[in-house]
PDB file of C-alpha atoms in Angstrom:
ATOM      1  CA  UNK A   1     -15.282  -8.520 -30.684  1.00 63.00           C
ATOM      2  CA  UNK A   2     -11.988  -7.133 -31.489  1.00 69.00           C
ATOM      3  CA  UNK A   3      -8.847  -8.454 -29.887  1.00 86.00           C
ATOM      4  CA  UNK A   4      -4.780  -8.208 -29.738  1.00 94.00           C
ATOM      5  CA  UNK A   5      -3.115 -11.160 -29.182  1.00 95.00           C
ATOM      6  CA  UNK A   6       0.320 -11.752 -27.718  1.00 97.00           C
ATOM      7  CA  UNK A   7       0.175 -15.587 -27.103  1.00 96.00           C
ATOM      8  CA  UNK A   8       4.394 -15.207 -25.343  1.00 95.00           C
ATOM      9  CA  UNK A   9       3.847 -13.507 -22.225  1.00 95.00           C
ATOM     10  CA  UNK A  10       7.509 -13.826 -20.863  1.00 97.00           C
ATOM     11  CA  UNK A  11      10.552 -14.381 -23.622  1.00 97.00           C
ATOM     12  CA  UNK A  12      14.238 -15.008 -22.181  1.00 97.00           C
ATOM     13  CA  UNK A  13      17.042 -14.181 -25.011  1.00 97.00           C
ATOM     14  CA  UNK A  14      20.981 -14.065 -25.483  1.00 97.00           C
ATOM     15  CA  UNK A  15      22.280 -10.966 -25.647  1.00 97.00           C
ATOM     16  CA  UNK A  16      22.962 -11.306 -29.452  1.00 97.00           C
ATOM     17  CA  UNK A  17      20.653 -14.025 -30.580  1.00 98.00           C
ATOM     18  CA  UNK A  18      17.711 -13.097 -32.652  1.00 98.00           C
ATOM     19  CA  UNK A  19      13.775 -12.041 -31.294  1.00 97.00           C
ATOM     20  CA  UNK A  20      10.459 -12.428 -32.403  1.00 98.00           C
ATOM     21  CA  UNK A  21       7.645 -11.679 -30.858  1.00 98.00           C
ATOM     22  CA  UNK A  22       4.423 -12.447 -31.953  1.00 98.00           C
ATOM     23  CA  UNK A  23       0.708 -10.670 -32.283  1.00 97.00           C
ATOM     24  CA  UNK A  24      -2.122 -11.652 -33.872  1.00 96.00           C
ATOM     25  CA  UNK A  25      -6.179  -9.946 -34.346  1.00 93.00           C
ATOM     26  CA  UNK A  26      -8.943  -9.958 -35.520  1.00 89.00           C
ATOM     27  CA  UNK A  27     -10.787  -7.517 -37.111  1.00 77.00           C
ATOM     28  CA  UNK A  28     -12.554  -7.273 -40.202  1.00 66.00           C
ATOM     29  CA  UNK A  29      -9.954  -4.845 -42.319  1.00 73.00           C
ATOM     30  CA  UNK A  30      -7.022  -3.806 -42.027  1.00 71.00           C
ATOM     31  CA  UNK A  31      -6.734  -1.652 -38.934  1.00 81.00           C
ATOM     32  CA  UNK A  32      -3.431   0.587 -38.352  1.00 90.00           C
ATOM     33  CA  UNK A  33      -0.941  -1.395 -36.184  1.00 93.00           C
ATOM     34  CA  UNK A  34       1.793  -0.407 -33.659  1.00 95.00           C
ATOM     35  CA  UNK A  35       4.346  -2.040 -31.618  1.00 97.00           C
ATOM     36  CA  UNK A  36       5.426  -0.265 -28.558  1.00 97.00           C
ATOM     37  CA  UNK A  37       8.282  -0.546 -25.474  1.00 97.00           C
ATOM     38  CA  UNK A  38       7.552  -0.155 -22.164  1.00 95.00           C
ATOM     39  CA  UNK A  39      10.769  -0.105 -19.719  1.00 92.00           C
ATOM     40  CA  UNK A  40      10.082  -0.668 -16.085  1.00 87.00           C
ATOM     41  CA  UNK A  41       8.097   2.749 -14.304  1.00 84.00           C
ATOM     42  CA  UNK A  42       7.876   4.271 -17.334  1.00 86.00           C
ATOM     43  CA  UNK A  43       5.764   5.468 -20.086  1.00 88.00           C
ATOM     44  CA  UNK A  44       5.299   3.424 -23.685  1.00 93.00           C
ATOM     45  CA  UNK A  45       7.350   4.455 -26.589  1.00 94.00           C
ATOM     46  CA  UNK A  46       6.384   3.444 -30.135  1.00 93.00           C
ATOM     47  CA  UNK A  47       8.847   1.146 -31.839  1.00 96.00           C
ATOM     48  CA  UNK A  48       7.193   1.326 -35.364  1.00 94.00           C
ATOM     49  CA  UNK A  49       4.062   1.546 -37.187  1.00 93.00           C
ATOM     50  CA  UNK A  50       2.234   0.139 -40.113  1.00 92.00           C
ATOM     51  CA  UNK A  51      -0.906   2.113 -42.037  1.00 86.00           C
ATOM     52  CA  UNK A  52      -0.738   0.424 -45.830  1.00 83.00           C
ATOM     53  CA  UNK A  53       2.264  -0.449 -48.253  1.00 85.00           C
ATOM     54  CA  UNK A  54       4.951  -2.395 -47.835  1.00 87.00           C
ATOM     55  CA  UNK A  55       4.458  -4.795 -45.462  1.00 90.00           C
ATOM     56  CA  UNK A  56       7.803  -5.053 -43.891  1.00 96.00           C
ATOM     57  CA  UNK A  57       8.231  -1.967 -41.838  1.00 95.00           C
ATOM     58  CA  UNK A  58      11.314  -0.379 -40.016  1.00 96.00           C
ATOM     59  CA  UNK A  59      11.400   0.913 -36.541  1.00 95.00           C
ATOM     60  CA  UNK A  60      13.480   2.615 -33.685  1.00 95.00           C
ATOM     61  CA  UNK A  61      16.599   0.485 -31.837  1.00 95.00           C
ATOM     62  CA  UNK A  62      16.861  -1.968 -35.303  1.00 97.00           C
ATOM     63  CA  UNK A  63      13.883  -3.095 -34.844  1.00 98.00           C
ATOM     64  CA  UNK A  64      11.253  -4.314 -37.877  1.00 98.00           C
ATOM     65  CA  UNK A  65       8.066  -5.945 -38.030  1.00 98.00           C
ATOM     66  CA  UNK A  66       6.036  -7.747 -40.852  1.00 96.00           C
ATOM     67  CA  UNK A  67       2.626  -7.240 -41.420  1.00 94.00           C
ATOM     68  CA  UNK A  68       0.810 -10.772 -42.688  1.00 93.00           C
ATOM     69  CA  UNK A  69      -2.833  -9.865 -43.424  1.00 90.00           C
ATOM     70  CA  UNK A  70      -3.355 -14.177 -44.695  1.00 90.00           C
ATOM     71  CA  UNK A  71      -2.313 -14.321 -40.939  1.00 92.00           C
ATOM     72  CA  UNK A  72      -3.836 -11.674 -39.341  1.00 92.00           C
ATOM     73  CA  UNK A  73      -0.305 -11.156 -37.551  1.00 95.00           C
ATOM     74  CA  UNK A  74       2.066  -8.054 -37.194  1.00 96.00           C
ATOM     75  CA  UNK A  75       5.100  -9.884 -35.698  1.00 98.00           C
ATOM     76  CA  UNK A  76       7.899  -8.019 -34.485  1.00 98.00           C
ATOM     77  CA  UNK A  77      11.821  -8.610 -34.943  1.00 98.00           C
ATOM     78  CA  UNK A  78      15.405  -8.164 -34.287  1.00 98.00           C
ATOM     79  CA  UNK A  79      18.096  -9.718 -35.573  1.00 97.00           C
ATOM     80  CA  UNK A  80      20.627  -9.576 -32.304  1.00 98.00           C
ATOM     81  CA  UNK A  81      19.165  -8.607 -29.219  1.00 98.00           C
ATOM     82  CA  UNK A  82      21.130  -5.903 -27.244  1.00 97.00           C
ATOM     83  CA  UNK A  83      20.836  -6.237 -23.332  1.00 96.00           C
ATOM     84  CA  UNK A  84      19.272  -2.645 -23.378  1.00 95.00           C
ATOM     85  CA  UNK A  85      16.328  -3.971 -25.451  1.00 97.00           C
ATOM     86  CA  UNK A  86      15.212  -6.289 -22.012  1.00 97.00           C
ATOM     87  CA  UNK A  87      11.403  -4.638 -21.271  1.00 97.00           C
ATOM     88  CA  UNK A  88       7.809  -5.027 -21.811  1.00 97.00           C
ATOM     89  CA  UNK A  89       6.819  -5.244 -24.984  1.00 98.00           C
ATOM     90  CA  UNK A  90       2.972  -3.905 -26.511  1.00 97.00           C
ATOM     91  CA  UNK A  91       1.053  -4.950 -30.016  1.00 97.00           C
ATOM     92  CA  UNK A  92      -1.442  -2.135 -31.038  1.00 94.00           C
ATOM     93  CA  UNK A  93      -4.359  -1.571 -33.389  1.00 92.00           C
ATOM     94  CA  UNK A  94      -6.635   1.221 -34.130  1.00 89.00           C
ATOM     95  CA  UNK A  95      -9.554   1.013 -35.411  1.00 85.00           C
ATOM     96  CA  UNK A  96     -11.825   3.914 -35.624  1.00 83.00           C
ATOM     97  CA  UNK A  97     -10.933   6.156 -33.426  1.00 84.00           C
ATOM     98  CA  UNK A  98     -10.031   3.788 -30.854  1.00 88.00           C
ATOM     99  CA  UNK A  99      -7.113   1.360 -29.880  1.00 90.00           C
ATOM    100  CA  UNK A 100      -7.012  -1.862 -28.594  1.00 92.00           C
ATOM    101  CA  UNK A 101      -3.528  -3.222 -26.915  1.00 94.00           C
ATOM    102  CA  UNK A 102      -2.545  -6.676 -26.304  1.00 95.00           C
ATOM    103  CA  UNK A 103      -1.169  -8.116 -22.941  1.00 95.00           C
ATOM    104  CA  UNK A 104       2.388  -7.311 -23.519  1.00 96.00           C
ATOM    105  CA  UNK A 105       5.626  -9.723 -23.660  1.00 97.00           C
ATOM    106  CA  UNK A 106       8.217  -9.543 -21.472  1.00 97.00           C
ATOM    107  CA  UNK A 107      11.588  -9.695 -22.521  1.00 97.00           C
ATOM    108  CA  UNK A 108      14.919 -10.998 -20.250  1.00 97.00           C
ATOM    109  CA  UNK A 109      18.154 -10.569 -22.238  1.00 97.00           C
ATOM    110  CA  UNK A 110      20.462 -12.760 -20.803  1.00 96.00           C
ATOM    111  CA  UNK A 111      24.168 -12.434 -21.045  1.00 91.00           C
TER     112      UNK A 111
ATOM    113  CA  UNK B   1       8.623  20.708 -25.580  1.00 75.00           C
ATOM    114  CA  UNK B   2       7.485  19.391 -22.362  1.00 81.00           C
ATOM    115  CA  UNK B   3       5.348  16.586 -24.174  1.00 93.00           C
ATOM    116  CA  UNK B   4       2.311  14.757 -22.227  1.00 96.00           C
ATOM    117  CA  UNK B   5       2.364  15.485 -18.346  1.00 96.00           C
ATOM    118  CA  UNK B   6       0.644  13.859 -15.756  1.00 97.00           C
ATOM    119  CA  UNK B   7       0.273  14.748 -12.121  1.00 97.00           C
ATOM    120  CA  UNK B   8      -0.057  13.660  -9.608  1.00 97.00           C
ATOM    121  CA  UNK B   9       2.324  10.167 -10.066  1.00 96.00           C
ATOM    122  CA  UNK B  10       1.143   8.435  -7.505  1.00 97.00           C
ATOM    123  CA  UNK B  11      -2.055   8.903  -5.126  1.00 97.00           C
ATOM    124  CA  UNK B  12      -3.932   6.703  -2.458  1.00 97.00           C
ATOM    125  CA  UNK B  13      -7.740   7.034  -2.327  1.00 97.00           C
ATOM    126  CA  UNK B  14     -10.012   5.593   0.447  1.00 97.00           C
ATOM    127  CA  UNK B  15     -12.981   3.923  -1.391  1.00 98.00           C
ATOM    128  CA  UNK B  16     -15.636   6.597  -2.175  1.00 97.00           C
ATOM    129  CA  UNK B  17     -13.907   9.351  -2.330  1.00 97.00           C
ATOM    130  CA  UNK B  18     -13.748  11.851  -5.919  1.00 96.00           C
ATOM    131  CA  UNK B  19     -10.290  12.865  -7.652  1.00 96.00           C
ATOM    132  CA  UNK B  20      -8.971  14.594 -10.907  1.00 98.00           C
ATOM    133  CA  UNK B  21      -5.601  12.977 -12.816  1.00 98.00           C
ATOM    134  CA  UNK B  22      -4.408  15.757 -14.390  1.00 98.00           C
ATOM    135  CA  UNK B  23      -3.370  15.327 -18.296  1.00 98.00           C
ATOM    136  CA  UNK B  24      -1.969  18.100 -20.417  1.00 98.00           C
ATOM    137  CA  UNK B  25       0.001  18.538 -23.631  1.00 97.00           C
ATOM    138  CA  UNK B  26       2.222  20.984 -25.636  1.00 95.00           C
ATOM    139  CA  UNK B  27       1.758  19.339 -29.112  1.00 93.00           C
ATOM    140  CA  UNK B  28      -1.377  20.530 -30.197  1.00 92.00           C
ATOM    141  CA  UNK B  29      -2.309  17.160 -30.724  1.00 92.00           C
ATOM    142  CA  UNK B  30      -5.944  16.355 -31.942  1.00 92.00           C
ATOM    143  CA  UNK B  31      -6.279  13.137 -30.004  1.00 93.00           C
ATOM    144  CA  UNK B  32      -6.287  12.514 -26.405  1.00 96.00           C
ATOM    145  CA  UNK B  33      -6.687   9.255 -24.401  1.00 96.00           C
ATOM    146  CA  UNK B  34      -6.758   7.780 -21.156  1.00 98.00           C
ATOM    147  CA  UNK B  35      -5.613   3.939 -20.338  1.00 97.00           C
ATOM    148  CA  UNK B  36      -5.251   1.717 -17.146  1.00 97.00           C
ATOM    149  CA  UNK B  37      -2.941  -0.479 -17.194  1.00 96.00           C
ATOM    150  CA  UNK B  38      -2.793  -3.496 -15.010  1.00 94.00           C
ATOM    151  CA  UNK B  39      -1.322  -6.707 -14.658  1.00 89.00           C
ATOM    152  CA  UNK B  40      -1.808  -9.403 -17.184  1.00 86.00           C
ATOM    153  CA  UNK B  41      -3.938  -7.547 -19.271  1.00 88.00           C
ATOM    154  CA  UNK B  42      -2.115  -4.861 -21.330  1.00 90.00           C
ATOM    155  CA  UNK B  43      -3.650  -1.012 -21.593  1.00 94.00           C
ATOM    156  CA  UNK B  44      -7.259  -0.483 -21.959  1.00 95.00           C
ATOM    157  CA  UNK B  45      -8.859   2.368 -23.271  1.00 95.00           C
ATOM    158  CA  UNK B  46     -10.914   4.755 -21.036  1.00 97.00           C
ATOM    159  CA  UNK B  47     -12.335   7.828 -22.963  1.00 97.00           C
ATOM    160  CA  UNK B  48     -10.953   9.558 -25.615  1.00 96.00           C
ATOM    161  CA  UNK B  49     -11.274  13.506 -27.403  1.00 96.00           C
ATOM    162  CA  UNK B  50     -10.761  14.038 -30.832  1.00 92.00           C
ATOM    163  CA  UNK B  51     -10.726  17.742 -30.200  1.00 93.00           C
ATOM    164  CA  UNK B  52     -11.979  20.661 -28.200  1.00 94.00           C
ATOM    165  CA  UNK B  53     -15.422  19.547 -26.591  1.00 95.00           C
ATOM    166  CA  UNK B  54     -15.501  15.937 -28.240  1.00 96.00           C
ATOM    167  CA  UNK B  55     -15.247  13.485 -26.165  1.00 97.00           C
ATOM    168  CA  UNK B  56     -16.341   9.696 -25.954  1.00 96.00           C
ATOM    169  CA  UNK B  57     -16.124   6.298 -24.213  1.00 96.00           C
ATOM    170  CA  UNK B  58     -13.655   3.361 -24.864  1.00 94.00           C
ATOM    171  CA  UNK B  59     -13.531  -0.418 -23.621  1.00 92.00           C
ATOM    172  CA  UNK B  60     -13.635   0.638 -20.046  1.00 95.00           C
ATOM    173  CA  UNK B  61     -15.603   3.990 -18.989  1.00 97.00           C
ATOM    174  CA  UNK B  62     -17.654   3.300 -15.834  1.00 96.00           C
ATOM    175  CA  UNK B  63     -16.606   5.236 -13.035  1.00 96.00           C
ATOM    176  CA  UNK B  64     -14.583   7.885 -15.080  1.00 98.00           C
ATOM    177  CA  UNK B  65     -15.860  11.105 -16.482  1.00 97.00           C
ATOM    178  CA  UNK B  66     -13.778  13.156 -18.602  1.00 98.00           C
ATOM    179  CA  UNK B  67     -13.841  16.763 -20.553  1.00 96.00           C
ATOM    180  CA  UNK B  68     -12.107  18.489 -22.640  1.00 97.00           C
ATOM    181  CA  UNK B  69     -12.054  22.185 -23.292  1.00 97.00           C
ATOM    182  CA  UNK B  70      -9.086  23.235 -23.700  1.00 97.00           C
ATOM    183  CA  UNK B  71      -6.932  21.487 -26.551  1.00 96.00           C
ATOM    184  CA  UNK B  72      -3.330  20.973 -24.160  1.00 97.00           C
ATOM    185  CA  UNK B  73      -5.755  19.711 -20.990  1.00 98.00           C
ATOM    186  CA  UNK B  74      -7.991  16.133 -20.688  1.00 98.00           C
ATOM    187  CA  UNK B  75      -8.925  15.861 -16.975  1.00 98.00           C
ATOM    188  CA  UNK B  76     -10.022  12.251 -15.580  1.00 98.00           C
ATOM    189  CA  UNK B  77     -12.254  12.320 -12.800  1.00 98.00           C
ATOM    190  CA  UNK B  78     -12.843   9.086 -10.281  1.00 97.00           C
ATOM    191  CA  UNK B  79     -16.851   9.540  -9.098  1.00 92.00           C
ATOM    192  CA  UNK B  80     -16.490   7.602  -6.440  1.00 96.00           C
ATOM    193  CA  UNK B  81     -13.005   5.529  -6.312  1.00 97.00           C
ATOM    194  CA  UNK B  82     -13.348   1.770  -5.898  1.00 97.00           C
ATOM    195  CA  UNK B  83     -10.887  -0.887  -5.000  1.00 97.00           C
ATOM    196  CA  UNK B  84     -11.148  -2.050  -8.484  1.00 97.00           C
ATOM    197  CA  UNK B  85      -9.808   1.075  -9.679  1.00 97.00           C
ATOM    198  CA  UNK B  86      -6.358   0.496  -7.992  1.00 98.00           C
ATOM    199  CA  UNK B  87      -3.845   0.618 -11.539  1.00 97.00           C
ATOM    200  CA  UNK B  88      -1.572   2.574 -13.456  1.00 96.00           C
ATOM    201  CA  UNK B  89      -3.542   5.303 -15.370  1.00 98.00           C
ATOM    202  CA  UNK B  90      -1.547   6.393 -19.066  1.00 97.00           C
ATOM    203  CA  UNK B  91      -2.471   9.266 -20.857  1.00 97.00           C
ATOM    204  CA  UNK B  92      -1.555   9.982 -24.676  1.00 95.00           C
ATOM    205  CA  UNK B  93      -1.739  12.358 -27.376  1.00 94.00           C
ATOM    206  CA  UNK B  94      -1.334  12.542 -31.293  1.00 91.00           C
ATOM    207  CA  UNK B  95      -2.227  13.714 -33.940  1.00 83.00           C
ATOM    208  CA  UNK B  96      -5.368  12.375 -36.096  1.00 74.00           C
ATOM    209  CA  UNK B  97      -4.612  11.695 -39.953  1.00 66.00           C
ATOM    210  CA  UNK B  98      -2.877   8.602 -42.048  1.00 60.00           C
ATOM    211  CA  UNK B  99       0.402  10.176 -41.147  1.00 59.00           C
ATOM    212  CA  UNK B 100      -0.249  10.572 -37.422  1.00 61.00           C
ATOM    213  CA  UNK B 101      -2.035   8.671 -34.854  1.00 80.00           C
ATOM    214  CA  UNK B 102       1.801   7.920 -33.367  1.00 84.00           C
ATOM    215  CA  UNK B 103       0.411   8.058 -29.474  1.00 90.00           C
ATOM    216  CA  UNK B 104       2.793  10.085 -27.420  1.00 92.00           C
ATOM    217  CA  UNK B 105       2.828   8.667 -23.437  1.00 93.00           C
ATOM    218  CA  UNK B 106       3.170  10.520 -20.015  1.00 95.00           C
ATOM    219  CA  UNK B 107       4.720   8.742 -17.175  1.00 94.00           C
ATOM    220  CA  UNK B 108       1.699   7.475 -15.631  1.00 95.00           C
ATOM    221  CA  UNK B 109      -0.140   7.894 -12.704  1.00 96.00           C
ATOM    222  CA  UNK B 110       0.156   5.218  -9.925  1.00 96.00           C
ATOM    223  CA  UNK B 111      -3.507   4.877  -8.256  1.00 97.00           C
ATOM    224  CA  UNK B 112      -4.248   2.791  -4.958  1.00 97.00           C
ATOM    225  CA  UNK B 113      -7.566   2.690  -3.443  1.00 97.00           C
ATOM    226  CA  UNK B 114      -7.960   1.436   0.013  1.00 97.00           C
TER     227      UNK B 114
END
């Protein structure tokens, strides 16, 4: 069966340090993957995407995430952590014409 | 553009009864979806369009029916609302195509059944 895994469900950071939060699947190709942001009461916004090519892709708000297919992992980053990035954080794939989300992690920046 | 809509944004159903979440979009997207979303276990997929008078089922469909006629509009329909279906209901549009499938979000709808 296909699944999204976010194995951090709750990540506290310093306003500054780095982030990395993980996802892993499994499915049996490559599907398209997504990372999105959720702030509290509202709708999910897509951070970045990744179809094919270069595996290290850029997103929205500085963030980037590198797609490991060895790993099966699509791992997203930041390299200093603003307080305004502190939400709920989504890993994505679609395969077919469907998409499957994992859990989420939640992120507390703290000062 | 006024993007994906929802209404209403929040609702409480007594168990048994029927209601419509309304969905509609201004983007001409392709793609339509519906999600609940509930604690601990991320978004799940409902039903899905592709287009105009396509529709089918995703992880979780019983209990929902949907249509679509209309491009803008994908209407979700609770049968008969259950405790169980107490969540946060997402709708999402895009376009299909390698350089689409970037799902666009309305607020949500909050759903309580009593």
């Amino acid at each position: 069966a296909q699944s999204v895994t976010q194995p951090d469900i709750h990540i506290t950071v310093s306003e500054g340090a780095s982030l990395e939060l993980r996802c892993n699947y499994s499915y049996g190709a490559t599907p398209y993957l997504f990372w999105y942001v959720q702030s509290p009461g509202q709708g999910l916004q897509l951070l970045l995407k990744y179809f094919s090519g270069d595996t290290l892709v850029q997103g929205i708000k500085g963030f980037e995430a590198e797609f490991k297919r060895s790993q099966s992992s699509f791992n997203l980053r930041k390299p200093s952590v603003h307080w305004s990035d502190a939400a709920e954080y989504f890993c994505a794939v679609k395969t077919g014409n469907q998409f499957y989300f994992g859990t989420g992690t939640s992120l507390t920046v703290i000062p | 553009n006024a993007g994906v809509t929802q209404t209403p944004k929040f609702q409480v159903l007594k168990t048994g009864q029927s209601m419509t979440l309304q969905c509609a979009q201004d983007m001409n997207h392709e793609y339509m979806s519906w999600y609940r979303q509930d604690p601990g276990m991320g978004l799940r997929l409902i039903h899905y369009s592709v287009g105009a008078g396509i529709t089918d089922q995703g992880e979780v469909p019983n209990g929902y029916n949907v249509s679509r006629s209309t491009t803008e509009d994908f209407p979700l329909r609770l049968l008969s609302a259950a405790p169980s279906q107490t969540s946060v209901y997402f709708c999402a549009s895009s376009y299909r195509g390698v350089s689409g499938y970037e799902q666009y979000f309305g607020p949500g709808t909050r759903l309580t059944v009593t």
